Coordinates of C-alpha atoms in Angstrom, one line a residue:
M247 CA 0.1 -0.3 0.6
S248 CA 1.4 3.5 -0.7
D249 CA 2.2 5.6 2.4
P250 CA 1.2 9.2 2.1
E251 CA 4.2 10.2 4.7
K252 CA 7.5 9.2 1.8
I253 CA 5.1 11.7 -0.7
F254 CA 4.8 14.5 0.5
K255 CA 7.5 17.1 0.0
A256 CA 8.4 20.7 1.2
Y257 CA 6.3 22.2 -2.4
D258 CA 4.5 19.1 -4.1
I259 CA 3.4 15.9 -3.8
R260 CA 6.1 13.0 -5.6
G261 CA 7.3 9.8 -5.2
V262 CA 8.0 6.3 -6.9
V263 CA 4.6 5.0 -9.5
P264 CA 3.3 2.4 -8.5
D265 CA 5.4 2.1 -4.6
D266 CA 4.5 5.5 -3.0
L267 CA 1.9 6.8 -5.2
D268 CA -0.5 5.0 -6.6
A269 CA -4.7 5.4 -8.0
D270 CA -6.2 4.7 -5.0
L271 CA -4.5 6.8 -2.7
V272 CA -4.4 10.2 -5.8
R273 CA -8.3 10.1 -5.8
A274 CA -7.9 10.2 -2.0
I275 CA -5.6 13.4 -2.6
G276 CA -8.7 14.6 -4.9
E277 CA -10.7 14.4 -2.6
A278 CA -9.2 15.4 0.4
Y279 CA -8.3 18.8 -2.0
V280 CA -11.4 19.6 -2.5
E281 CA -12.1 19.9 1.7
V282 CA -8.9 21.9 2.1
L283 CA -9.8 24.6 -0.5
D284 CA -13.8 24.8 0.6
R285 CA -14.8 23.4 -2.2
P286 CA -14.3 25.1 -5.2
A287 CA -16.7 25.6 -8.0
A288 CA -14.0 23.5 -10.0
V289 CA -10.4 22.5 -10.5
V290 CA -8.2 22.4 -13.5
V291 CA -5.9 19.4 -14.0
G292 CA -2.9 18.9 -16.3
R293 CA 0.0 16.3 -17.1
D294 CA 3.0 15.7 -18.3
M295 CA 3.8 13.3 -21.0
R296 CA 5.2 10.5 -18.0
V297 CA 3.7 7.4 -18.5
A298 CA 1.8 6.9 -15.3
S299 CA 0.2 10.6 -15.6
P300 CA -3.0 9.6 -17.2
K301 CA -4.4 7.8 -14.7
L302 CA -3.4 9.2 -12.3
A303 CA -4.6 12.3 -13.1
E304 CA -7.9 10.1 -14.4
A305 CA -7.9 8.7 -10.6
F306 CA -7.2 12.8 -8.7
A307 CA -10.5 13.9 -11.7
A308 CA -12.7 11.2 -9.8
G309 CA -11.9 11.7 -6.3
V310 CA -12.6 16.0 -7.2
T311 CA -15.7 15.0 -8.5
S312 CA -16.8 12.4 -6.1
R313 CA -16.9 15.4 -3.9
G314 CA -19.3 18.4 -6.4
C315 CA -16.5 19.8 -7.5
D316 CA -16.0 20.0 -11.7
V317 CA -12.8 19.5 -13.2
V318 CA -11.6 21.6 -15.8
D319 CA -8.9 19.1 -17.9
I320 CA -7.0 20.4 -20.3
G321 CA -4.6 18.1 -20.8
L322 CA -1.1 17.6 -21.6
A323 CA 0.4 20.4 -20.7
S324 CA 3.6 22.1 -19.3
T325 CA 3.3 23.1 -15.4
D326 CA 3.2 26.7 -16.4
E327 CA 0.5 25.8 -18.7
L328 CA -1.2 25.3 -16.2
Y329 CA -0.2 28.0 -13.6
F330 CA -2.1 30.3 -17.0
A331 CA -4.9 27.9 -16.9
S332 CA -5.3 28.6 -13.3
G333 CA -5.0 32.0 -13.0
H334 CA -6.7 32.8 -16.8
L335 CA -9.9 31.2 -15.1
D336 CA -9.2 31.9 -11.7
L337 CA -9.3 27.9 -10.3
P338 CA -7.2 26.3 -8.8
G339 CA -5.5 23.6 -10.1
A340 CA -3.6 20.3 -10.3
M341 CA -0.4 19.2 -12.5
F342 CA 0.8 15.7 -12.6
T343 CA 4.0 15.9 -13.4
A344 CA 7.5 14.7 -11.0
S345 CA 9.9 17.1 -13.4
H346 CA 13.0 16.4 -13.7
N347 CA 12.9 12.7 -11.8
P348 CA 13.4 9.5 -12.8
P349 CA 10.5 7.8 -15.5
D350 CA 8.9 6.0 -12.6
Y351 CA 8.0 8.5 -10.5
G352 CA 4.9 10.7 -10.5
G353 CA 3.8 13.3 -8.4
I354 CA 1.4 16.6 -8.5
K355 CA 2.0 20.5 -8.1
L356 CA -0.9 22.2 -6.7
C357 CA -1.9 25.3 -6.6
R358 CA -5.4 28.1 -5.8
A359 CA -6.8 30.2 -8.0
G360 CA -4.7 32.5 -9.3
A361 CA -1.8 29.9 -9.5
A362 CA -0.9 31.0 -6.0
P363 CA 1.7 28.8 -4.5
V364 CA 0.2 25.3 -2.1
G365 CA 3.7 24.3 0.9
Q366 CA 3.7 23.2 4.0
E367 CA 2.0 26.3 5.3
T368 CA -0.3 26.6 2.3
G369 CA -1.8 23.5 2.6
L370 CA 0.0 20.6 2.2
A371 CA 0.0 19.7 6.1
R372 CA -3.1 20.2 6.3
L373 CA -3.6 18.0 2.7
R374 CA -1.7 15.0 4.4
S375 CA -3.3 15.1 7.5
L376 CA -7.2 14.6 6.0
V377 CA -5.4 11.6 3.5
E378 CA -3.6 9.8 6.3
Q379 CA -7.3 10.5 8.5
G380 CA -9.4 9.1 5.7
R381 CA -7.2 6.0 5.4
Q382 CA -7.6 5.1 8.4
G383 CA -11.4 4.9 8.4
H384 CA -11.8 8.5 10.4
Q385 CA -13.7 10.3 8.1
G386 CA -15.7 9.3 5.0
A387 CA -19.0 7.7 6.3
D388 CA -20.7 10.3 8.2
R389 CA -20.2 12.7 5.2
D390 CA -22.5 14.8 3.3
V391 CA -24.0 13.2 0.0
V392 CA -23.7 15.8 -3.2
P393 CA -24.1 15.4 -6.4
A394 CA -21.0 14.6 -8.6
G395 CA -19.1 17.1 -10.3
K396 CA -18.7 16.6 -13.6
V397 CA -15.6 16.7 -16.1
E398 CA -15.0 19.8 -19.1
R399 CA -11.6 19.1 -21.3
R400 CA -10.7 22.5 -23.4
D401 CA -7.2 22.9 -25.4
L402 CA -6.2 25.9 -23.7
L403 CA -2.8 25.7 -25.6
S404 CA -3.6 28.6 -28.4
A405 CA -4.2 31.0 -25.3
Y406 CA -1.3 30.1 -23.4
A407 CA 1.0 30.7 -26.3
G408 CA -0.4 33.9 -26.8
H409 CA -0.6 35.1 -23.6
L410 CA 3.5 34.8 -23.0
R411 CA 3.7 36.1 -26.8
G412 CA 1.5 39.6 -25.1
L413 CA 3.8 39.8 -22.6
V414 CA 7.5 40.1 -24.4
D415 CA 7.4 41.6 -27.6
L416 CA 9.8 39.6 -30.5
S417 CA 8.4 41.1 -33.5
G418 CA 11.3 44.0 -34.0
I419 CA 14.3 41.4 -33.4
R420 CA 16.8 39.8 -35.7
R421 CA 16.2 36.4 -37.0
L422 CA 17.7 34.3 -34.6
T423 CA 18.7 30.3 -35.2
V424 CA 17.5 28.8 -31.5
A425 CA 18.1 25.4 -31.2
V426 CA 16.0 23.5 -28.4
D427 CA 16.2 20.4 -26.3
A428 CA 13.3 19.6 -24.6
G429 CA 14.5 16.1 -23.3
N430 CA 11.2 14.7 -24.7
G431 CA 9.1 16.8 -22.0
M432 CA 6.4 19.4 -22.4
A433 CA 8.6 21.6 -24.0
G434 CA 8.0 20.0 -27.1
L435 CA 4.7 20.3 -27.0
T436 CA 4.7 24.2 -26.1
V437 CA 7.7 25.5 -27.7
P438 CA 6.4 25.2 -30.9
A439 CA 3.5 26.7 -30.4
V440 CA 5.0 29.9 -28.4
F441 CA 7.6 30.3 -31.1
E442 CA 4.9 30.1 -34.0
G443 CA 4.8 33.3 -36.3
L444 CA 8.2 34.9 -34.2
P445 CA 11.6 35.4 -36.5
I446 CA 12.6 32.6 -35.2
D447 CA 14.7 29.1 -37.0
L448 CA 13.9 26.5 -34.4
V449 CA 16.3 24.1 -34.3
P450 CA 14.2 21.1 -32.4
M451 CA 16.1 18.2 -30.3
Y452 CA 14.1 15.6 -28.5
F453 CA 10.8 17.3 -28.9
E454 CA 8.7 14.1 -29.3
L455 CA 6.8 13.4 -25.8
D456 CA 8.0 10.3 -24.4
G457 CA 8.0 10.0 -20.3
T458 CA 10.7 7.4 -20.8
F459 CA 13.3 9.9 -21.8
P460 CA 15.0 8.0 -23.8
N461 CA 17.5 10.8 -24.9
H462 CA 19.1 11.7 -21.9
E463 CA 17.5 13.0 -18.4
A464 CA 15.2 16.1 -18.4
N465 CA 17.1 17.9 -16.3
P466 CA 19.5 21.0 -17.3
I467 CA 21.4 22.0 -13.7
E468 CA 22.9 18.7 -14.1
P469 CA 25.7 19.3 -17.1
A470 CA 25.8 15.9 -18.4
N471 CA 22.3 16.8 -19.9
L472 CA 23.3 19.9 -21.8
V473 CA 25.9 18.0 -24.0
D474 CA 23.9 17.2 -26.7
L475 CA 22.2 20.3 -27.1
Q476 CA 26.3 22.0 -26.9
A477 CA 27.4 19.7 -29.4
K478 CA 23.9 21.4 -31.5
V479 CA 24.8 24.7 -31.1
R480 CA 28.1 24.6 -32.3
E481 CA 26.8 22.2 -35.7
V482 CA 24.4 24.1 -36.9
G483 CA 26.1 27.9 -35.4
A484 CA 22.8 28.6 -33.0
D485 CA 22.8 32.3 -31.5
I486 CA 21.6 30.7 -28.4
G487 CA 20.5 27.2 -27.4
L488 CA 17.9 26.5 -24.8
A489 CA 17.5 23.5 -22.2
F490 CA 14.0 23.0 -20.5
D491 CA 13.0 20.3 -18.0
G492 CA 10.7 17.8 -17.9
D493 CA 7.6 20.3 -17.5
A494 CA 9.2 22.8 -18.9
D495 CA 9.1 25.4 -15.4
R496 CA 12.7 25.4 -15.9
C497 CA 15.1 26.9 -19.0
W498 CA 18.5 27.0 -18.8
V499 CA 20.5 28.8 -21.6
I500 CA 24.0 27.8 -23.8
D501 CA 25.7 31.0 -25.0
E502 CA 27.3 30.9 -29.1
N503 CA 30.3 29.4 -28.2
A504 CA 28.2 26.5 -26.2
R505 CA 29.5 27.3 -23.1
S506 CA 26.6 27.0 -20.6
V507 CA 25.7 30.3 -18.9
S508 CA 24.5 30.7 -15.1
P509 CA 21.0 31.0 -14.1
S510 CA 21.6 33.9 -11.7
A511 CA 23.4 36.1 -15.5
I512 CA 20.1 35.3 -17.1
T513 CA 18.0 36.2 -13.3
A514 CA 20.4 39.9 -13.8
L515 CA 19.2 40.1 -17.2
I516 CA 15.4 39.8 -17.2
A517 CA 16.1 42.4 -13.8
V518 CA 17.4 45.2 -16.1
R519 CA 14.6 44.8 -18.6
E520 CA 11.7 44.9 -16.3
L521 CA 13.3 47.7 -14.2
A522 CA 13.3 49.4 -17.5
R523 CA 9.9 48.9 -17.5
E524 CA 9.1 49.2 -14.0
P525 CA 11.6 52.5 -12.6
G526 CA 12.8 51.7 -9.0
A527 CA 10.4 48.2 -8.4
A528 CA 12.0 45.2 -6.0
V529 CA 13.2 42.5 -7.6
I530 CA 13.4 38.9 -5.4
H531 CA 17.0 36.7 -5.5
N532 CA 17.0 33.2 -3.3
L533 CA 20.4 33.3 -1.3
I534 CA 22.0 31.2 -3.8
T535 CA 22.1 33.2 -6.5
S536 CA 25.3 35.6 -7.7
R537 CA 26.1 38.6 -5.3
A538 CA 26.1 40.0 -8.6
V539 CA 22.4 39.7 -8.7
P540 CA 21.5 42.2 -6.4
Q541 CA 24.5 44.4 -7.2
I542 CA 22.9 44.8 -10.6
I543 CA 19.1 45.7 -9.9
H544 CA 20.9 48.2 -7.3
E545 CA 22.9 49.9 -10.2
H546 CA 19.6 49.9 -11.8
G547 CA 17.4 52.0 -9.5
G548 CA 15.6 48.4 -8.4
R549 CA 15.0 47.0 -4.8
P550 CA 17.0 43.6 -4.3
V551 CA 15.1 41.3 -1.9
R552 CA 17.0 38.3 -0.6
E553 CA 14.5 34.9 0.2
R554 CA 15.1 31.1 0.7
V555 CA 15.4 29.2 -1.2
G556 CA 11.7 27.5 -2.9
H557 CA 8.9 28.5 -5.2
S558 CA 6.4 29.0 -2.3
F559 CA 8.9 31.4 -0.4
I560 CA 10.0 33.7 -3.8
K561 CA 6.1 34.1 -4.7
A562 CA 4.9 35.0 -0.6
T563 CA 7.4 37.3 -1.1
M564 CA 6.7 38.9 -4.3
A565 CA 3.2 39.2 -3.0
R566 CA 4.0 40.8 0.4
T567 CA 6.9 43.0 -1.9
G568 CA 4.5 44.2 -5.1
A569 CA 8.1 42.4 -6.6
V570 CA 8.2 42.7 -10.7
F571 CA 10.4 39.8 -11.5
G572 CA 12.2 37.1 -9.2
G573 CA 14.7 34.9 -10.1
E574 CA 16.5 30.8 -8.2
H575 CA 19.9 29.7 -8.9
S576 CA 17.8 26.4 -10.3
A577 CA 17.2 28.4 -13.6
H578 CA 12.9 28.8 -12.0
F579 CA 11.9 32.2 -12.9
Y580 CA 9.2 34.2 -12.0
F581 CA 7.1 36.9 -13.4
R582 CA 4.3 39.2 -11.5
D583 CA 2.5 39.2 -14.9
F584 CA 1.8 36.5 -14.7
W585 CA 0.0 35.6 -11.3
R586 CA 3.7 35.8 -10.0
A587 CA 4.4 31.9 -10.9
D588 CA 7.5 30.7 -13.2
S589 CA 7.4 30.0 -16.6
G590 CA 11.1 29.3 -18.3
L591 CA 9.4 30.1 -22.1
L592 CA 8.8 33.7 -20.6
A593 CA 12.0 33.7 -19.3
A594 CA 13.1 32.5 -22.6
L595 CA 11.7 34.7 -24.6
H596 CA 13.0 37.6 -22.1
T597 CA 16.6 36.4 -22.9
L598 CA 15.7 35.9 -26.4
A599 CA 14.4 39.3 -27.2
A600 CA 17.5 40.7 -25.5
L601 CA 19.2 38.9 -27.8
G602 CA 17.8 39.7 -30.9
E603 CA 17.0 43.4 -29.9
Q604 CA 21.0 44.2 -30.4
D605 CA 23.5 43.3 -32.9
Q606 CA 26.6 41.3 -29.9
P607 CA 26.7 37.7 -29.8
L608 CA 25.2 36.1 -26.4
S609 CA 28.5 36.0 -24.6
K610 CA 29.3 39.9 -25.2
L611 CA 25.6 40.9 -24.0
L612 CA 25.5 38.5 -20.8
E613 CA 29.3 39.6 -19.8
E614 CA 27.9 42.0 -17.4
Y615 CA 25.9 40.1 -15.7
D616 CA 28.3 37.6 -15.1
R617 CA 31.0 39.1 -12.9
Y618 CA 32.9 36.2 -9.9
A619 CA 33.5 32.5 -10.2
A620 CA 31.1 30.5 -8.9
S621 CA 30.9 26.2 -8.1
G622 CA 27.7 25.6 -9.3
E623 CA 26.3 23.1 -6.8
I624 CA 27.9 20.5 -5.0
N625 CA 26.3 17.1 -3.7
S626 CA 28.0 15.4 -0.7
R627 CA 26.0 12.7 1.1
V628 CA 26.7 13.0 4.7
D629 CA 25.5 11.0 8.4
D630 CA 24.6 13.9 10.2
Q631 CA 22.7 16.9 8.6
A632 CA 22.7 19.1 11.2
A633 CA 26.2 17.9 13.1
T634 CA 28.7 18.5 9.8
M635 CA 27.0 22.2 9.3
A636 CA 27.8 23.1 12.9
R637 CA 31.3 21.6 12.2
V638 CA 31.3 23.8 9.6
K639 CA 29.9 26.6 11.0
A640 CA 32.7 26.6 13.8
A641 CA 35.4 26.7 11.4
Y642 CA 34.3 30.2 10.0
A643 CA 32.5 31.8 12.7
D644 CA 35.3 33.8 14.8
R645 CA 37.1 34.4 11.1
V646 CA 38.4 37.7 10.1
G647 CA 35.5 39.9 7.7
V648 CA 32.9 36.5 7.9
T649 CA 29.5 37.1 8.7
V650 CA 27.3 33.8 8.9
D651 CA 23.1 33.8 8.9
E652 CA 21.4 30.4 9.0
L653 CA 17.8 32.1 6.6
D654 CA 18.4 28.8 4.7
G655 CA 21.0 26.2 5.7
L656 CA 24.3 28.2 6.5
T657 CA 25.9 31.0 4.5
V658 CA 29.4 32.4 5.2
E659 CA 30.2 36.1 3.6
H660 CA 33.2 37.9 2.9
A661 CA 33.7 40.3 1.0
D662 CA 35.6 38.4 -1.2
W663 CA 34.2 35.6 -1.2
W664 CA 30.5 34.0 0.2
F665 CA 29.5 30.2 0.2
N666 CA 25.9 28.6 1.6
L667 CA 25.5 24.9 3.4
R668 CA 22.1 23.8 2.3
P669 CA 20.4 19.9 4.0
S670 CA 18.2 18.1 1.2
N671 CA 15.0 17.9 2.5
T672 CA 14.1 14.3 0.9
E673 CA 17.8 12.3 1.3
P674 CA 21.3 12.7 3.9
V675 CA 22.7 15.3 1.6
L676 CA 24.3 18.9 1.7
R677 CA 24.7 20.9 -1.2
L678 CA 27.3 23.4 -1.7
N679 CA 27.3 27.2 -3.4
A680 CA 29.9 29.1 -3.1
E681 CA 31.5 31.8 -4.6
A682 CA 34.1 34.6 -5.1
A683 CA 36.2 37.3 -7.1
D684 CA 38.1 34.8 -8.9
Q685 CA 38.4 31.5 -9.9
A686 CA 41.5 30.6 -7.6
T687 CA 39.8 31.7 -4.9
M688 CA 36.8 30.1 -4.9
E689 CA 38.7 26.9 -5.7
R690 CA 40.2 27.0 -2.2
L691 CA 37.5 28.7 -0.8
R692 CA 35.3 25.5 -2.4
D693 CA 37.8 22.6 -1.3
E694 CA 38.3 23.6 1.9
V695 CA 34.6 23.8 2.6
L696 CA 34.2 20.1 1.0
G697 CA 36.9 19.0 3.3
L698 CA 35.0 20.0 6.5
V699 CA 32.0 18.9 4.9
R700 CA 33.5 15.3 3.9
G701 CA 35.6 14.9 6.9
T702 CA 38.9 14.4 5.3
V703 CA 40.0 19.0 6.6
N704 CA 40.3 19.2 10.7
A705 CA 37.8 21.9 11.4

């Protein structure tokens, strides 16, 4: 029997199908979600191309309709298309995807009406409690009997594509050759729809929707998954390469020299564009983006706001501050004009617009946004996360010129460098990100911290 305790994560629901997540459990989640939402008129449901997603989405819809609530089924969709549907229709939503996880995983990303996030504090904890009560027989017998809701199928792909094109004007850009690796994920459906009619020569890679991921994992944060795209950029002389994850809510950029572009540089680039449109606005960045990001926001008259990692935190802070944009180191980009939701394709359109509005190659355009040497995210398995982090903190806390904060994991800052060490929520892993003014300093810092984490250097 599948176990709710294993599948409820910090921001979503995810697990191996059917061991952790099966149709019966998902139906129960659908029933409980209606109660968490105080019985809305309808819930929008979308799904990715994974083998298990159709049956899981159908089971969820059955649970929702059994409680008298209607379902608007938008079928195959990217996660940001589901967010569009939620905002456009002003309805809560459920997206069936496990994003970049291996093929045997399934999952659900939930949102309230207007694409508002659902995390532990905003519904997931209560949802889990209701599901567990129901499976233990503590509810159900005395529930009121209601007429079943109905399922309405709607195709919103064209409306979604038109909405994105309406947010970023590419009509006047020079013609660009754009190589896109969809990783057999949902970008294979959404990219052609969004790029239709634009001055773009599209070079598609792995656009066939295939939840077995026959070519490579749809996880662009891993360098090995970018190799094919980098080769294609060289082969065709593309102006830019774009790689999407499985549910297409993240976008990774490759320049014309086939070099990977830091998401921090893209965050800074889009921030500058949004601040030109709305001077003085707040821009959110998570605490792992490059130090260049808040510097550039300041330089362009904006108000940088630092936040912890995670979409529910970013979206909540955007709502509180009225921020026009937000970016994360993981290539999630959030837009106030897109219901504060993240959209990989909207970030791609901004990048294409910036590139096509001038004559320089992408590498030259991004030079001012890429100021420091960064390690990228490095994972280390540890037996005791808390003890290991305490050991690292002790090693740095008393050093001259060093400040320490624990907003999200452990962040240690110096005038010439900084690093963040964060525990994984789902496995015994610590994630290190380090940055410094130059490559040599970064490498020394990276190696010293890793030595402390892995026990090869004494505190």
